């Protein structure tokens, strides 16, 4: 069987054993896989997630007991779905997640994507924070004050490295 990274339909097995050598962590259990696939379909309208996405999400959301702080490095080509992994992890863990992107324009594009593709009923929100976004800071502050409990929401904050520079409104 030729290894495939896409889940085509129910007739194709989720995991080809030849893929196991590509990953340094074990595959998710059937229950974990089901939860991830269901969340991706419900929140992000992704019906055919790639195997690397499922495994990466599982690795962070369901870490082995001997991994107190799971770490993950994703090296994939542009457009292969790395951002979906981060957004899905933030969605499953709920609460506040911070993404520090190399470029303000890239982070702004990610915020637009979250707002466009996430299902509003699932309470996934995104804000762009950078060294010049005083207006965004006010919007974020008002939003946070309006929440009764943050653990029912996924709040993804996209920040630029400039946010941490001296003189920034965030430093």
JSON list of C-alpha atoms in Angstrom, two decimals:
[
{"chain": "A", "resi": 1, "resn": "UNK", "atom": "CA", "xyz": [0.00, 0.00, 0.00]},
{"chain": "A", "resi": 2, "resn": "UNK", "atom": "CA", "xyz": [1.32, 3.46, -0.88]},
{"chain": "A", "resi": 3, "resn": "UNK", "atom": "CA", "xyz": [1.47, 5.75, 2.20]},
{"chain": "A", "resi": 4, "resn": "UNK", "atom": "CA", "xyz": [-1.08, 8.53, 2.04]},
{"chain": "A", "resi": 5, "resn": "UNK", "atom": "CA", "xyz": [-1.32, 11.65, 4.14]},
{"chain": "A", "resi": 6, "resn": "UNK", "atom": "CA", "xyz": [-4.96, 12.30, 3.34]},
{"chain": "A", "resi": 7, "resn": "UNK", "atom": "CA", "xyz": [-7.98, 10.51, 4.72]},
{"chain": "A", "resi": 8, "resn": "UNK", "atom": "CA", "xyz": [-10.08, 9.94, 1.61]},
{"chain": "A", "resi": 9, "resn": "UNK", "atom": "CA", "xyz": [-13.13, 8.14, 3.01]},
{"chain": "A", "resi": 10, "resn": "UNK", "atom": "CA", "xyz": [-14.16, 5.38, 5.40]},
{"chain": "A", "resi": 11, "resn": "UNK", "atom": "CA", "xyz": [-12.73, 2.67, 3.14]},
{"chain": "A", "resi": 12, "resn": "UNK", "atom": "CA", "xyz": [-9.17, 3.96, 3.52]},
{"chain": "A", "resi": 13, "resn": "UNK", "atom": "CA", "xyz": [-7.50, 3.07, 6.84]},
{"chain": "A", "resi": 14, "resn": "UNK", "atom": "CA", "xyz": [-6.63, 6.05, 9.01]},
{"chain": "A", "resi": 15, "resn": "UNK", "atom": "CA", "xyz": [-3.10, 4.86, 9.72]},
{"chain": "A", "resi": 16, "resn": "UNK", "atom": "CA", "xyz": [-0.74, 3.03, 7.41]},
{"chain": "A", "resi": 17, "resn": "UNK", "atom": "CA", "xyz": [1.96, 1.42, 9.56]},
{"chain": "A", "resi": 18, "resn": "UNK", "atom": "CA", "xyz": [4.60, 2.66, 7.15]},
{"chain": "A", "resi": 19, "resn": "UNK", "atom": "CA", "xyz": [3.75, 6.19, 8.36]},
{"chain": "A", "resi": 20, "resn": "UNK", "atom": "CA", "xyz": [4.75, 5.37, 11.93]},
{"chain": "A", "resi": 21, "resn": "UNK", "atom": "CA", "xyz": [8.44, 5.83, 11.16]},
{"chain": "A", "resi": 22, "resn": "UNK", "atom": "CA", "xyz": [7.70, 9.46, 10.14]},
{"chain": "A", "resi": 23, "resn": "UNK", "atom": "CA", "xyz": [6.56, 10.42, 13.65]},
{"chain": "A", "resi": 24, "resn": "UNK", "atom": "CA", "xyz": [8.43, 10.46, 16.94]},
{"chain": "A", "resi": 25, "resn": "UNK", "atom": "CA", "xyz": [5.22, 10.07, 18.94]},
{"chain": "A", "resi": 26, "resn": "UNK", "atom": "CA", "xyz": [2.55, 7.38, 18.97]},
{"chain": "A", "resi": 27, "resn": "UNK", "atom": "CA", "xyz": [-0.66, 7.63, 16.96]},
{"chain": "A", "resi": 28, "resn": "UNK", "atom": "CA", "xyz": [-3.82, 8.73, 18.77]},
{"chain": "A", "resi": 29, "resn": "UNK", "atom": "CA", "xyz": [-6.22, 6.18, 20.16]},
{"chain": "A", "resi": 30, "resn": "UNK", "atom": "CA", "xyz": [-9.39, 5.52, 18.18]},
{"chain": "A", "resi": 31, "resn": "UNK", "atom": "CA", "xyz": [-11.35, 7.66, 20.66]},
{"chain": "A", "resi": 32, "resn": "UNK", "atom": "CA", "xyz": [-8.87, 10.55, 20.44]},
{"chain": "A", "resi": 33, "resn": "UNK", "atom": "CA", "xyz": [-8.85, 10.35, 16.64]},
{"chain": "A", "resi": 34, "resn": "UNK", "atom": "CA", "xyz": [-12.65, 10.43, 16.59]},
{"chain": "A", "resi": 35, "resn": "UNK", "atom": "CA", "xyz": [-12.75, 13.50, 18.85]},
{"chain": "A", "resi": 36, "resn": "UNK", "atom": "CA", "xyz": [-10.21, 15.34, 16.69]},
{"chain": "A", "resi": 37, "resn": "UNK", "atom": "CA", "xyz": [-11.92, 14.48, 13.38]},
{"chain": "A", "resi": 38, "resn": "UNK", "atom": "CA", "xyz": [-15.32, 15.48, 14.78]},
{"chain": "A", "resi": 39, "resn": "UNK", "atom": "CA", "xyz": [-13.98, 18.81, 16.09]},
{"chain": "A", "resi": 40, "resn": "UNK", "atom": "CA", "xyz": [-12.29, 19.60, 12.76]},
{"chain": "A", "resi": 41, "resn": "UNK", "atom": "CA", "xyz": [-15.54, 18.93, 10.90]},
{"chain": "A", "resi": 42, "resn": "UNK", "atom": "CA", "xyz": [-17.75, 20.79, 13.38]},
{"chain": "A", "resi": 43, "resn": "UNK", "atom": "CA", "xyz": [-15.64, 23.86, 14.09]},
{"chain": "A", "resi": 44, "resn": "UNK", "atom": "CA", "xyz": [-13.46, 24.25, 11.01]},
{"chain": "A", "resi": 45, "resn": "UNK", "atom": "CA", "xyz": [-15.53, 22.46, 8.32]},
{"chain": "A", "resi": 46, "resn": "UNK", "atom": "CA", "xyz": [-12.56, 20.20, 7.50]},
{"chain": "A", "resi": 47, "resn": "UNK", "atom": "CA", "xyz": [-13.89, 16.81, 6.47]},
{"chain": "A", "resi": 48, "resn": "UNK", "atom": "CA", "xyz": [-10.65, 15.28, 5.19]},
{"chain": "A", "resi": 49, "resn": "UNK", "atom": "CA", "xyz": [-7.85, 16.11, 7.64]},
{"chain": "A", "resi": 50, "resn": "UNK", "atom": "CA", "xyz": [-4.34, 14.96, 6.87]},
{"chain": "A", "resi": 51, "resn": "UNK", "atom": "CA", "xyz": [-2.73, 12.32, 9.03]},
{"chain": "A", "resi": 52, "resn": "UNK", "atom": "CA", "xyz": [0.03, 14.69, 10.18]},
{"chain": "A", "resi": 53, "resn": "UNK", "atom": "CA", "xyz": [-2.64, 17.12, 11.40]},
{"chain": "A", "resi": 54, "resn": "UNK", "atom": "CA", "xyz": [-4.46, 14.47, 13.42]},
{"chain": "A", "resi": 55, "resn": "UNK", "atom": "CA", "xyz": [-1.24, 13.20, 14.96]},
{"chain": "A", "resi": 56, "resn": "UNK", "atom": "CA", "xyz": [0.12, 16.66, 15.77]},
{"chain": "A", "resi": 57, "resn": "UNK", "atom": "CA", "xyz": [-3.14, 17.76, 17.40]},
{"chain": "A", "resi": 58, "resn": "UNK", "atom": "CA", "xyz": [-3.28, 14.53, 19.38]},
{"chain": "A", "resi": 59, "resn": "UNK", "atom": "CA", "xyz": [0.33, 14.90, 20.53]},
{"chain": "A", "resi": 60, "resn": "UNK", "atom": "CA", "xyz": [-0.39, 18.28, 22.15]},
{"chain": "A", "resi": 61, "resn": "UNK", "atom": "CA", "xyz": [-3.99, 17.81, 23.30]},
{"chain": "A", "resi": 62, "resn": "UNK", "atom": "CA", "xyz": [-3.54, 14.26, 24.60]},
{"chain": "A", "resi": 63, "resn": "UNK", "atom": "CA", "xyz": [0.13, 14.11, 25.68]},
{"chain": "A", "resi": 64, "resn": "UNK", "atom": "CA", "xyz": [1.53, 10.91, 27.14]},
{"chain": "A", "resi": 65, "resn": "UNK", "atom": "CA", "xyz": [1.70, 10.89, 30.93]},
{"chain": "A", "resi": 66, "resn": "UNK", "atom": "CA", "xyz": [5.50, 11.16, 30.81]},
{"chain": "A", "resi": 67, "resn": "UNK", "atom": "CA", "xyz": [5.36, 14.37, 28.72]},
{"chain": "A", "resi": 68, "resn": "UNK", "atom": "CA", "xyz": [4.48, 17.24, 31.06]},
{"chain": "A", "resi": 69, "resn": "UNK", "atom": "CA", "xyz": [4.88, 19.94, 28.38]},
{"chain": "A", "resi": 70, "resn": "UNK", "atom": "CA", "xyz": [4.40, 18.58, 24.87]},
{"chain": "A", "resi": 71, "resn": "UNK", "atom": "CA", "xyz": [6.45, 20.26, 22.17]},
{"chain": "A", "resi": 72, "resn": "UNK", "atom": "CA", "xyz": [5.81, 20.13, 18.49]},
{"chain": "A", "resi": 73, "resn": "UNK", "atom": "CA", "xyz": [7.71, 21.26, 15.41]},
{"chain": "A", "resi": 74, "resn": "UNK", "atom": "CA", "xyz": [5.88, 21.19, 12.09]},
{"chain": "A", "resi": 75, "resn": "UNK", "atom": "CA", "xyz": [7.87, 21.51, 8.91]},
{"chain": "A", "resi": 76, "resn": "UNK", "atom": "CA", "xyz": [5.56, 21.39, 5.92]},
{"chain": "A", "resi": 77, "resn": "UNK", "atom": "CA", "xyz": [5.19, 23.24, 2.64]},
{"chain": "A", "resi": 78, "resn": "UNK", "atom": "CA", "xyz": [3.08, 26.37, 2.36]},
{"chain": "A", "resi": 79, "resn": "UNK", "atom": "CA", "xyz": [-0.62, 25.56, 2.16]},
{"chain": "A", "resi": 80, "resn": "UNK", "atom": "CA", "xyz": [-0.41, 22.06, 3.68]},
{"chain": "A", "resi": 81, "resn": "UNK", "atom": "CA", "xyz": [-2.39, 22.90, 6.81]},
{"chain": "A", "resi": 82, "resn": "UNK", "atom": "CA", "xyz": [0.05, 23.85, 9.57]},
{"chain": "A", "resi": 83, "resn": "UNK", "atom": "CA", "xyz": [-2.12, 26.75, 10.75]},
{"chain": "A", "resi": 84, "resn": "UNK", "atom": "CA", "xyz": [-5.12, 24.47, 11.09]},
{"chain": "A", "resi": 85, "resn": "UNK", "atom": "CA", "xyz": [-3.10, 22.38, 13.57]},
{"chain": "A", "resi": 86, "resn": "UNK", "atom": "CA", "xyz": [-2.44, 25.39, 15.80]},
{"chain": "A", "resi": 87, "resn": "UNK", "atom": "CA", "xyz": [-6.03, 26.61, 15.56]},
{"chain": "A", "resi": 88, "resn": "UNK", "atom": "CA", "xyz": [-7.42, 23.14, 16.26]},
{"chain": "A", "resi": 89, "resn": "UNK", "atom": "CA", "xyz": [-5.19, 22.73, 19.32]},
{"chain": "A", "resi": 90, "resn": "UNK", "atom": "CA", "xyz": [-6.37, 26.10, 20.62]},
{"chain": "A", "resi": 91, "resn": "UNK", "atom": "CA", "xyz": [-9.97, 25.07, 19.95]},
{"chain": "A", "resi": 92, "resn": "UNK", "atom": "CA", "xyz": [-9.69, 21.78, 21.82]},
{"chain": "A", "resi": 93, "resn": "UNK", "atom": "CA", "xyz": [-7.80, 23.17, 24.81]},
{"chain": "A", "resi": 94, "resn": "UNK", "atom": "CA", "xyz": [-10.04, 26.24, 25.13]},
{"chain": "A", "resi": 95, "resn": "UNK", "atom": "CA", "xyz": [-8.85, 29.31, 27.00]},
{"chain": "A", "resi": 96, "resn": "UNK", "atom": "CA", "xyz": [-6.21, 31.71, 25.66]},
{"chain": "A", "resi": 97, "resn": "UNK", "atom": "CA", "xyz": [-3.55, 30.69, 23.12]},
{"chain": "A", "resi": 98, "resn": "UNK", "atom": "CA", "xyz": [-0.81, 32.99, 21.87]},
{"chain": "A", "resi": 99, "resn": "UNK", "atom": "CA", "xyz": [0.75, 32.62, 18.42]},
{"chain": "A", "resi": 100, "resn": "UNK", "atom": "CA", "xyz": [3.85, 34.69, 17.69]},
{"chain": "A", "resi": 101, "resn": "UNK", "atom": "CA", "xyz": [4.19, 35.01, 13.95]},
{"chain": "A", "resi": 102, "resn": "UNK", "atom": "CA", "xyz": [7.22, 36.31, 12.05]},
{"chain": "A", "resi": 103, "resn": "UNK", "atom": "CA", "xyz": [5.26, 38.88, 10.04]},
{"chain": "A", "resi": 104, "resn": "UNK", "atom": "CA", "xyz": [2.39, 41.18, 10.97]},
{"chain": "A", "resi": 105, "resn": "UNK", "atom": "CA", "xyz": [0.76, 40.60, 7.56]},
{"chain": "A", "resi": 106, "resn": "UNK", "atom": "CA", "xyz": [0.85, 36.83, 8.05]},
{"chain": "A", "resi": 107, "resn": "UNK", "atom": "CA", "xyz": [-0.69, 37.11, 11.51]},
{"chain": "A", "resi": 108, "resn": "UNK", "atom": "CA", "xyz": [-3.37, 39.47, 10.18]},
{"chain": "A", "resi": 109, "resn": "UNK", "atom": "CA", "xyz": [-4.16, 36.91, 7.48]},
{"chain": "A", "resi": 110, "resn": "UNK", "atom": "CA", "xyz": [-4.45, 34.19, 10.14]},
{"chain": "A", "resi": 111, "resn": "UNK", "atom": "CA", "xyz": [-6.91, 36.29, 12.16]},
{"chain": "A", "resi": 112, "resn": "UNK", "atom": "CA", "xyz": [-9.01, 36.82, 9.03]},
{"chain": "A", "resi": 113, "resn": "UNK", "atom": "CA", "xyz": [-8.96, 33.07, 8.34]},
{"chain": "A", "resi": 114, "resn": "UNK", "atom": "CA", "xyz": [-10.07, 32.21, 11.88]},
{"chain": "A", "resi": 115, "resn": "UNK", "atom": "CA", "xyz": [-12.91, 34.68, 11.70]},
{"chain": "A", "resi": 116, "resn": "UNK", "atom": "CA", "xyz": [-13.94, 33.47, 8.24]},
{"chain": "A", "resi": 117, "resn": "UNK", "atom": "CA", "xyz": [-13.67, 29.70, 8.67]},
{"chain": "A", "resi": 118, "resn": "UNK", "atom": "CA", "xyz": [-14.46, 28.95, 12.30]},
{"chain": "A", "resi": 119, "resn": "UNK", "atom": "CA", "xyz": [-18.01, 28.14, 13.29]},
{"chain": "A", "resi": 120, "resn": "UNK", "atom": "CA", "xyz": [-19.22, 31.02, 15.52]},
{"chain": "A", "resi": 121, "resn": "UNK", "atom": "CA", "xyz": [-21.35, 28.71, 17.65]},
{"chain": "A", "resi": 122, "resn": "UNK", "atom": "CA", "xyz": [-18.14, 27.05, 18.82]},
{"chain": "A", "resi": 123, "resn": "UNK", "atom": "CA", "xyz": [-16.87, 30.29, 20.39]},
{"chain": "A", "resi": 124, "resn": "UNK", "atom": "CA", "xyz": [-13.53, 30.63, 18.62]},
{"chain": "A", "resi": 125, "resn": "UNK", "atom": "CA", "xyz": [-12.23, 34.20, 18.52]},
{"chain": "A", "resi": 126, "resn": "UNK", "atom": "CA", "xyz": [-9.03, 35.75, 17.18]},
{"chain": "A", "resi": 127, "resn": "UNK", "atom": "CA", "xyz": [-7.28, 39.07, 17.70]},
{"chain": "A", "resi": 128, "resn": "UNK", "atom": "CA", "xyz": [-4.15, 40.58, 16.17]},
{"chain": "A", "resi": 129, "resn": "UNK", "atom": "CA", "xyz": [-1.77, 42.23, 18.61]},
{"chain": "A", "resi": 130, "resn": "UNK", "atom": "CA", "xyz": [1.19, 44.21, 17.35]},
{"chain": "A", "resi": 131, "resn": "UNK", "atom": "CA", "xyz": [3.19, 47.21, 18.41]},
{"chain": "A", "resi": 132, "resn": "UNK", "atom": "CA", "xyz": [0.80, 49.66, 16.76]},
{"chain": "A", "resi": 133, "resn": "UNK", "atom": "CA", "xyz": [-2.58, 48.09, 17.46]},
{"chain": "A", "resi": 134, "resn": "UNK", "atom": "CA", "xyz": [-3.95, 50.24, 20.28]},
{"chain": "A", "resi": 135, "resn": "UNK", "atom": "CA", "xyz": [-7.42, 49.92, 18.76]},
{"chain": "A", "resi": 136, "resn": "UNK", "atom": "CA", "xyz": [-7.15, 46.11, 18.76]},
{"chain": "A", "resi": 137, "resn": "UNK", "atom": "CA", "xyz": [-6.02, 46.23, 22.40]},
{"chain": "A", "resi": 138, "resn": "UNK", "atom": "CA", "xyz": [-9.14, 48.18, 23.34]},
{"chain": "A", "resi": 139, "resn": "UNK", "atom": "CA", "xyz": [-11.33, 45.76, 21.38]},
{"chain": "A", "resi": 140, "resn": "UNK", "atom": "CA", "xyz": [-9.67, 42.79, 23.10]},
{"chain": "A", "resi": 141, "resn": "UNK", "atom": "CA", "xyz": [-10.05, 44.38, 26.54]},
{"chain": "A", "resi": 142, "resn": "UNK", "atom": "CA", "xyz": [-13.77, 44.97, 26.01]},
{"chain": "A", "resi": 143, "resn": "UNK", "atom": "CA", "xyz": [-14.20, 41.44, 24.71]},
{"chain": "A", "resi": 144, "resn": "UNK", "atom": "CA", "xyz": [-12.44, 39.89, 27.70]},
{"chain": "A", "resi": 145, "resn": "UNK", "atom": "CA", "xyz": [-14.58, 41.90, 30.10]},
{"chain": "A", "resi": 146, "resn": "UNK", "atom": "CA", "xyz": [-17.70, 40.62, 28.33]},
{"chain": "A", "resi": 147, "resn": "UNK", "atom": "CA", "xyz": [-16.83, 36.96, 28.92]},
{"chain": "A", "resi": 148, "resn": "UNK", "atom": "CA", "xyz": [-18.29, 35.28, 31.96]},
{"chain": "A", "resi": 149, "resn": "UNK", "atom": "CA", "xyz": [-15.88, 32.33, 31.73]},
{"chain": "A", "resi": 150, "resn": "UNK", "atom": "CA", "xyz": [-12.96, 31.96, 29.36]},
{"chain": "A", "resi": 151, "resn": "UNK", "atom": "CA", "xyz": [-12.79, 28.16, 29.60]},
{"chain": "A", "resi": 152, "resn": "UNK", "atom": "CA", "xyz": [-15.87, 27.93, 27.37]},
{"chain": "A", "resi": 153, "resn": "UNK", "atom": "CA", "xyz": [-14.17, 29.89, 24.61]},
{"chain": "A", "resi": 154, "resn": "UNK", "atom": "CA", "xyz": [-11.07, 29.62, 22.45]},
{"chain": "A", "resi": 155, "resn": "UNK", "atom": "CA", "xyz": [-9.30, 32.93, 22.23]},
{"chain": "A", "resi": 156, "resn": "UNK", "atom": "CA", "xyz": [-6.34, 32.98, 19.84]},
{"chain": "A", "resi": 157, "resn": "UNK", "atom": "CA", "xyz": [-4.05, 35.99, 20.10]},
{"chain": "A", "resi": 158, "resn": "UNK", "atom": "CA", "xyz": [-1.76, 36.49, 17.11]},
{"chain": "A", "resi": 159, "resn": "UNK", "atom": "CA", "xyz": [1.23, 38.62, 18.01]},
{"chain": "A", "resi": 160, "resn": "UNK", "atom": "CA", "xyz": [4.19, 39.98, 16.11]},
{"chain": "A", "resi": 161, "resn": "UNK", "atom": "CA", "xyz": [7.71, 39.95, 17.56]},
{"chain": "A", "resi": 162, "resn": "UNK", "atom": "CA", "xyz": [7.53, 43.76, 17.58]},
{"chain": "A", "resi": 163, "resn": "UNK", "atom": "CA", "xyz": [4.97, 43.42, 20.35]},
{"chain": "A", "resi": 164, "resn": "UNK", "atom": "CA", "xyz": [7.80, 42.62, 22.76]},
{"chain": "A", "resi": 165, "resn": "UNK", "atom": "CA", "xyz": [10.12, 45.46, 21.73]},
{"chain": "A", "resi": 166, "resn": "UNK", "atom": "CA", "xyz": [10.82, 48.29, 24.18]},
{"chain": "A", "resi": 167, "resn": "UNK", "atom": "CA", "xyz": [8.40, 51.16, 23.64]},
{"chain": "A", "resi": 168, "resn": "UNK", "atom": "CA", "xyz": [5.60, 48.92, 22.39]},
{"chain": "A", "resi": 169, "resn": "UNK", "atom": "CA", "xyz": [2.18, 49.45, 23.96]},
{"chain": "A", "resi": 170, "resn": "UNK", "atom": "CA", "xyz": [2.49, 45.80, 25.11]},
{"chain": "A", "resi": 171, "resn": "UNK", "atom": "CA", "xyz": [5.89, 46.03, 26.86]}
]
